[in-house]
């Protein structure tokens, strides 16, 4: 971007090409008032406050709509301009119900600021303000309140809903004086296309749009902003918790345009999902099982008991009798300590975290192909992708901010291919939607690659120079013709052909996938095939082009990076490597165990078999998150001893012998690593409830009680230790990421971090092309169970729902399990939208409400997994990926019946 | 301008036919599309617009925003006859106010309302652009220049009696 100079108020300043005069001024600390400007939006020029004088032009111009040009001479603050702005403000005041004394936005309102600055008179013109009355579209809405009498009709809310979130839920209604914001036909907001992202509230410059939950809880002067990282998905949005110190409560969440990676945007979970922090259901005291029931205990009692029993079992039965389940919800520091306590105090490699439930195939598959198991590119690169290849991912719901970036790419003219059994938001807008049957991904991708080679569309130079095993790989593909793929996948051959050609030719192309690829018995193979496709076409190792798994949980990248995996130490250093073992043995002053260790799915099986005796679970709820719930409970009940460290009394905690109350993300310091490998700060905003304590302290105490003392004064010390032992993180420190996170690999303190991986060379040297054979899912529909059931996430909830479901706004939007059914199947079975149905699999049966549409394929069912009281994992199959033991959540055979005599 | 409510608002067929004829419908067709829907239904019924939004992908909020911006669109059913009276300055000084109050009295409805038997809608307008003829009223598109209250009353009563006769278009009053 080229730079040039112009003159602002007699001062020469630098601007970049494409900046408006207003943007250039703001960048140079020249403040021009602006009510309707937001850097995320196209300018409207509606408020006319940003007027400036441009030399050589007779009339004043709105600086938000005029491009800055080299040599321009601009005045921003003359008498005439000030008079004009004052008049504009006085007109606004005549339509505004001035109520600053009782307004939520007092101290956080541009109108108020400008009126004060310009000395505008409140009553220069007769008041035409409306009386106080809520806009009808938000009446009764738990999330958002709209007050037309404070609205300055700047259109920011309407534009952000249209241009950024692309939901177009709201509009300006009426004309002239009667204009106000509303939904179509004043529908209640929850019945519109609103996704509750709260962007409209975030951009409103006045008190017209606010969060309902924040009302009466404190105004700008009562609130302290604490910058932190969102605790939900792997995007890792940066936002501010606005905390009222007097009440120790989070009041609202705001985000700053310009911040990385989310540019001031958040989704519904980030914006409205914080009420769980102050929930009365939080654990506040340690609990101990006595005579079959849990009773309150002191910390000393609880820690001693946990430490003593874990040590006893370790000594009595050996290292394989003990397992540690770490948590991707928790910061890096705590994950580091969990694998350390397992290996140093527990003397076992039995340590895992929830990636096994979701992205372990990614870590394994990409590591075998490239040598590094992470997203190859950055979120910020998405907007420049030319061809988006989205498979088994639903980013607008599961990773909404990545979804926004993809929407940006579409606005920039990108082509979109979506391969998904469901008609998702992106699928409906795709250039090509391949609605293949669940579990047939490998056939589809093999056929695509076969076609690419047949047409000579592959990148022969890239394959020759940077990959190995091409011949075997190519030979295998011959069996996968387009026609055969069409039959197996249930998609026209032409579409598959076109997808192959578009991907191969639309440089830069980029692959995005999530659990639709990994949660299969062939999950790792699916991932390896993603790598194959990218290598074949040379669409990797460059900007905006690569293989991009979108990690599910806030810190699932970090949990894996920290070595909470049986086979690796932090930074994927192999336990099997004696030199690595030696390094850690020296650092920790212990002998490093050599047992193979297992995955969480193994732990449960071993517990069932009576071989695993003790289990220490941090921030996870396997009862609800693992497939085949009934069997999971049986297994856990067979344990001799279980410690659960949690913020709520989860279903798993209810089975524990000791429950240790931890602190949630808002109550402690640490770091999360987002899906693009960016290590970002988590900061303490409020105190933990009751006696609850930061988890890193608890782990230290348990370890000490087990006979391996651990002692840190602050998480930054833990980070310093782990960085010193982990080459890919060695250059990162709390100081360096104070303002903005850094992306690993970052080997030295002066390294800028790595935006995209495999530039010029794969981490493992040459990229390995795998020979992938198509295999059917473990369970396929048959006479008795004719439907194919998949599970997944909705926009509004997170995992088992125990955080998001504490939010009133989210609850009001969606608070009940459901099953999606295709309209054709519904008609055939006499099922109506909203009616109750029974879904049965070989493992369990649930009664839920039907959502009838054409979102799923005929013969397919889809259910979310967020609702504990009616848990979908009673149905799912405990069949696992052959390599990483990830459950096949995406495919299980099911039966569907209408429930007669519906309860009213 | 006044149009007959040709079909029940819940009957989607006319809307589907219009979509068919206009296919493919894109954003630039918004205004003609709304015009044709209004022609068919007499106004823009909610169910119809929401369905049209579903099928065309044009956001309902956008259709609604446009519909509320232009005076030509109605969001509630209109009467079979539309009476518009001018309240502009020229008309006002020549007794336009009495013309309006006469219309209100005879029809039993106020500005912006529709009679419960759906026979009349009444609107006032800032200026009908015929100030030379003020005061002006327009009944079903017919300009009544230099209207006196008595003349308007006569016209409206005549229309009402005709309407009360056996007419196929009559609907039960609700
Ligand atoms: S919350 Fe988001 S989707 Fe809903 S109206 Fe506001 S901007 Fe639009
Ligand atoms: S509600 Fe706020 S953002 Fe929307 S038009 Fe009114 S003042 Fe502007
Ligand atoms: S849930 Fe994800 S997308 Fe939503 S605010 Fe949090 S980090 Fe951002
Ligand atoms: S900021 Fe330029 S017109 Fe409002
Ligand atoms: S003022 Fe009535 S027609 Fe112009």
Tab-separated table of N, CA, C and O and ligand atoms in Angstrom, chain A residues 35-36 96 137 145-148 150-159 170 172 179-181 200-201 203-209, ligand 2:
chain	number	residue	atom	x	y	z
A	35	UNK	N	-20.390	10.470	13.924
A	35	UNK	CA	-21.392	9.630	14.593
A	35	UNK	C	-21.687	8.382	13.783
A	35	UNK	O	-21.983	7.337	14.333
A	36	UNK	N	-21.651	8.502	12.464
A	36	UNK	CA	-22.121	7.369	11.669
A	36	UNK	C	-20.975	6.552	11.094
A	36	UNK	O	-21.189	5.612	10.357
A	96	UNK	N	-33.887	14.182	20.091
A	96	UNK	CA	-33.347	13.191	21.019
A	96	UNK	C	-33.969	13.374	22.382
A	96	UNK	O	-34.083	14.489	22.874
A	137	UNK	N	-39.669	-4.311	18.274
A	137	UNK	CA	-39.004	-5.565	17.922
A	137	UNK	C	-38.148	-6.145	19.034
A	137	UNK	O	-37.782	-7.301	18.992
A	145	UNK	N	-32.039	-4.285	23.942
A	145	UNK	CA	-33.126	-3.302	24.097
A	145	UNK	C	-32.904	-2.161	23.124
A	145	UNK	O	-31.785	-1.636	23.037
A	146	UNK	N	-33.938	-1.753	22.438
A	146	UNK	CA	-33.847	-0.623	21.520
A	146	UNK	C	-34.782	0.489	21.964
A	146	UNK	O	-35.950	0.261	22.233
A	147	UNK	N	-34.234	1.692	22.044
A	147	UNK	CA	-35.026	2.840	22.477
A	147	UNK	C	-35.021	3.892	21.358
A	147	UNK	O	-34.055	4.642	21.208
A	148	UNK	N	-36.091	3.952	20.566
A	148	UNK	CA	-36.113	4.861	19.410
A	148	UNK	C	-35.944	6.320	19.814
A	148	UNK	O	-35.454	7.130	19.026
A	150	UNK	N	-33.845	7.564	21.636
A	150	UNK	CA	-32.434	7.938	21.743
A	150	UNK	C	-31.665	7.652	20.465
A	150	UNK	O	-30.445	7.805	20.408
A	151	UNK	N	-32.385	7.212	19.447
A	151	UNK	CA	-31.738	6.799	18.203
A	151	UNK	C	-31.457	8.020	17.329
A	151	UNK	O	-32.315	8.860	17.145
A	152	UNK	N	-30.239	8.145	16.823
A	152	UNK	CA	-29.908	9.270	15.957
A	152	UNK	C	-29.953	8.857	14.473
A	152	UNK	O	-29.497	9.589	13.614
A	153	UNK	N	-30.450	7.676	14.210
A	153	UNK	CA	-30.661	7.188	12.833
A	153	UNK	C	-29.388	7.240	12.000
A	153	UNK	O	-29.384	7.632	10.855
A	154	UNK	N	-28.306	6.846	12.631
A	154	UNK	CA	-27.030	6.876	11.930
A	154	UNK	C	-26.875	5.673	11.014
A	154	UNK	O	-25.963	5.627	10.194
A	155	UNK	N	-27.715	4.670	11.189
A	155	UNK	CA	-27.723	3.461	10.352
A	155	UNK	C	-26.597	2.491	10.632
A	155	UNK	O	-26.448	1.495	9.925
A	156	UNK	N	-25.791	2.761	11.635
A	156	UNK	CA	-24.677	1.836	11.861
A	156	UNK	C	-25.154	0.437	12.181
A	156	UNK	O	-24.600	-0.548	11.690
A	157	UNK	N	-26.191	0.339	13.010
A	157	UNK	CA	-26.659	-0.992	13.394
A	157	UNK	C	-27.164	-1.756	12.176
A	157	UNK	O	-26.867	-2.931	11.990
A	158	UNK	N	-27.930	-1.066	11.350
A	158	UNK	CA	-28.498	-1.711	10.167
A	158	UNK	C	-27.386	-2.143	9.217
A	158	UNK	O	-27.392	-3.256	8.687
A	159	UNK	N	-26.402	-1.277	9.068
A	159	UNK	CA	-25.329	-1.600	8.132
A	159	UNK	C	-24.433	-2.718	8.639
A	159	UNK	O	-23.979	-3.558	7.864
A	170	UNK	N	-32.277	-6.482	10.671
A	170	UNK	CA	-32.932	-5.213	10.978
A	170	UNK	C	-32.805	-4.240	9.809
A	170	UNK	O	-31.951	-4.396	8.934
A	172	UNK	N	-34.061	0.103	8.533
A	172	UNK	CA	-34.716	1.344	8.934
A	172	UNK	C	-36.132	1.276	8.401
A	172	UNK	O	-36.352	0.956	7.237
A	179	UNK	N	-38.600	7.695	11.063
A	179	UNK	CA	-37.691	6.569	10.870
A	179	UNK	C	-37.281	5.947	12.195
A	179	UNK	O	-36.950	6.651	13.145
A	180	UNK	N	-37.345	4.630	12.236
A	180	UNK	CA	-36.748	3.935	13.369
A	180	UNK	C	-36.238	2.583	12.918
A	180	UNK	O	-36.497	2.141	11.804
A	181	UNK	N	-35.489	1.947	13.812
A	181	UNK	CA	-34.930	0.640	13.487
A	181	UNK	C	-35.962	-0.430	13.822
A	181	UNK	O	-36.637	-0.336	14.844
A	200	UNK	N	-24.823	-4.977	16.408
A	200	UNK	CA	-25.611	-3.753	16.348
A	200	UNK	C	-25.421	-2.955	17.635
A	200	UNK	O	-25.219	-1.745	17.610
A	201	UNK	N	-25.458	-3.642	18.765
A	201	UNK	CA	-25.260	-2.956	20.037
A	201	UNK	C	-23.851	-2.371	20.084
A	201	UNK	O	-23.634	-1.241	20.508
A	203	UNK	N	-21.912	-1.287	17.837
A	203	UNK	CA	-21.587	-0.143	16.990
A	203	UNK	C	-22.424	1.087	17.301
A	203	UNK	O	-22.099	2.194	16.880
A	204	UNK	N	-23.500	0.923	18.040
A	204	UNK	CA	-24.401	2.062	18.290
A	204	UNK	C	-23.660	3.151	19.059
A	204	UNK	O	-23.096	2.904	20.123
A	205	UNK	N	-23.642	4.382	18.526
A	205	UNK	CA	-22.869	5.442	19.181
A	205	UNK	C	-23.601	6.094	20.348
A	205	UNK	O	-23.039	6.954	21.018
A	206	UNK	N	-24.831	5.712	20.582
A	206	UNK	CA	-25.616	6.343	21.651
A	206	UNK	C	-26.189	5.268	22.560
A	206	UNK	O	-25.797	4.107	22.467
A	207	UNK	N	-27.130	5.647	23.366
A	207	UNK	CA	-27.757	4.684	24.263
A	207	UNK	C	-28.967	4.009	23.651
A	207	UNK	O	-29.739	3.377	24.362
A	208	UNK	N	-29.136	4.120	22.333
A	208	UNK	CA	-30.351	3.584	21.726
A	208	UNK	C	-30.389	2.058	21.737
A	208	UNK	O	-31.440	1.460	21.918
A	209	UNK	N	-29.246	1.427	21.534
A	209	UNK	CA	-29.205	-0.041	21.581
A	209	UNK	C	-28.295	-0.458	22.722
A	209	UNK	O	-27.136	-0.043	22.777
C	2	LIG	S1	-29.940	2.353	17.093
C	2	LIG	FE1	-27.934	3.288	17.391
C	2	LIG	S2	-26.748	2.515	15.679
C	2	LIG	FE2	-28.845	2.152	15.152
C	2	LIG	S3	-29.474	3.935	13.974
C	2	LIG	FE3	-30.021	4.332	16.100
C	2	LIG	S4	-28.311	5.419	16.960
C	2	LIG	FE4	-27.581	4.499	15.060
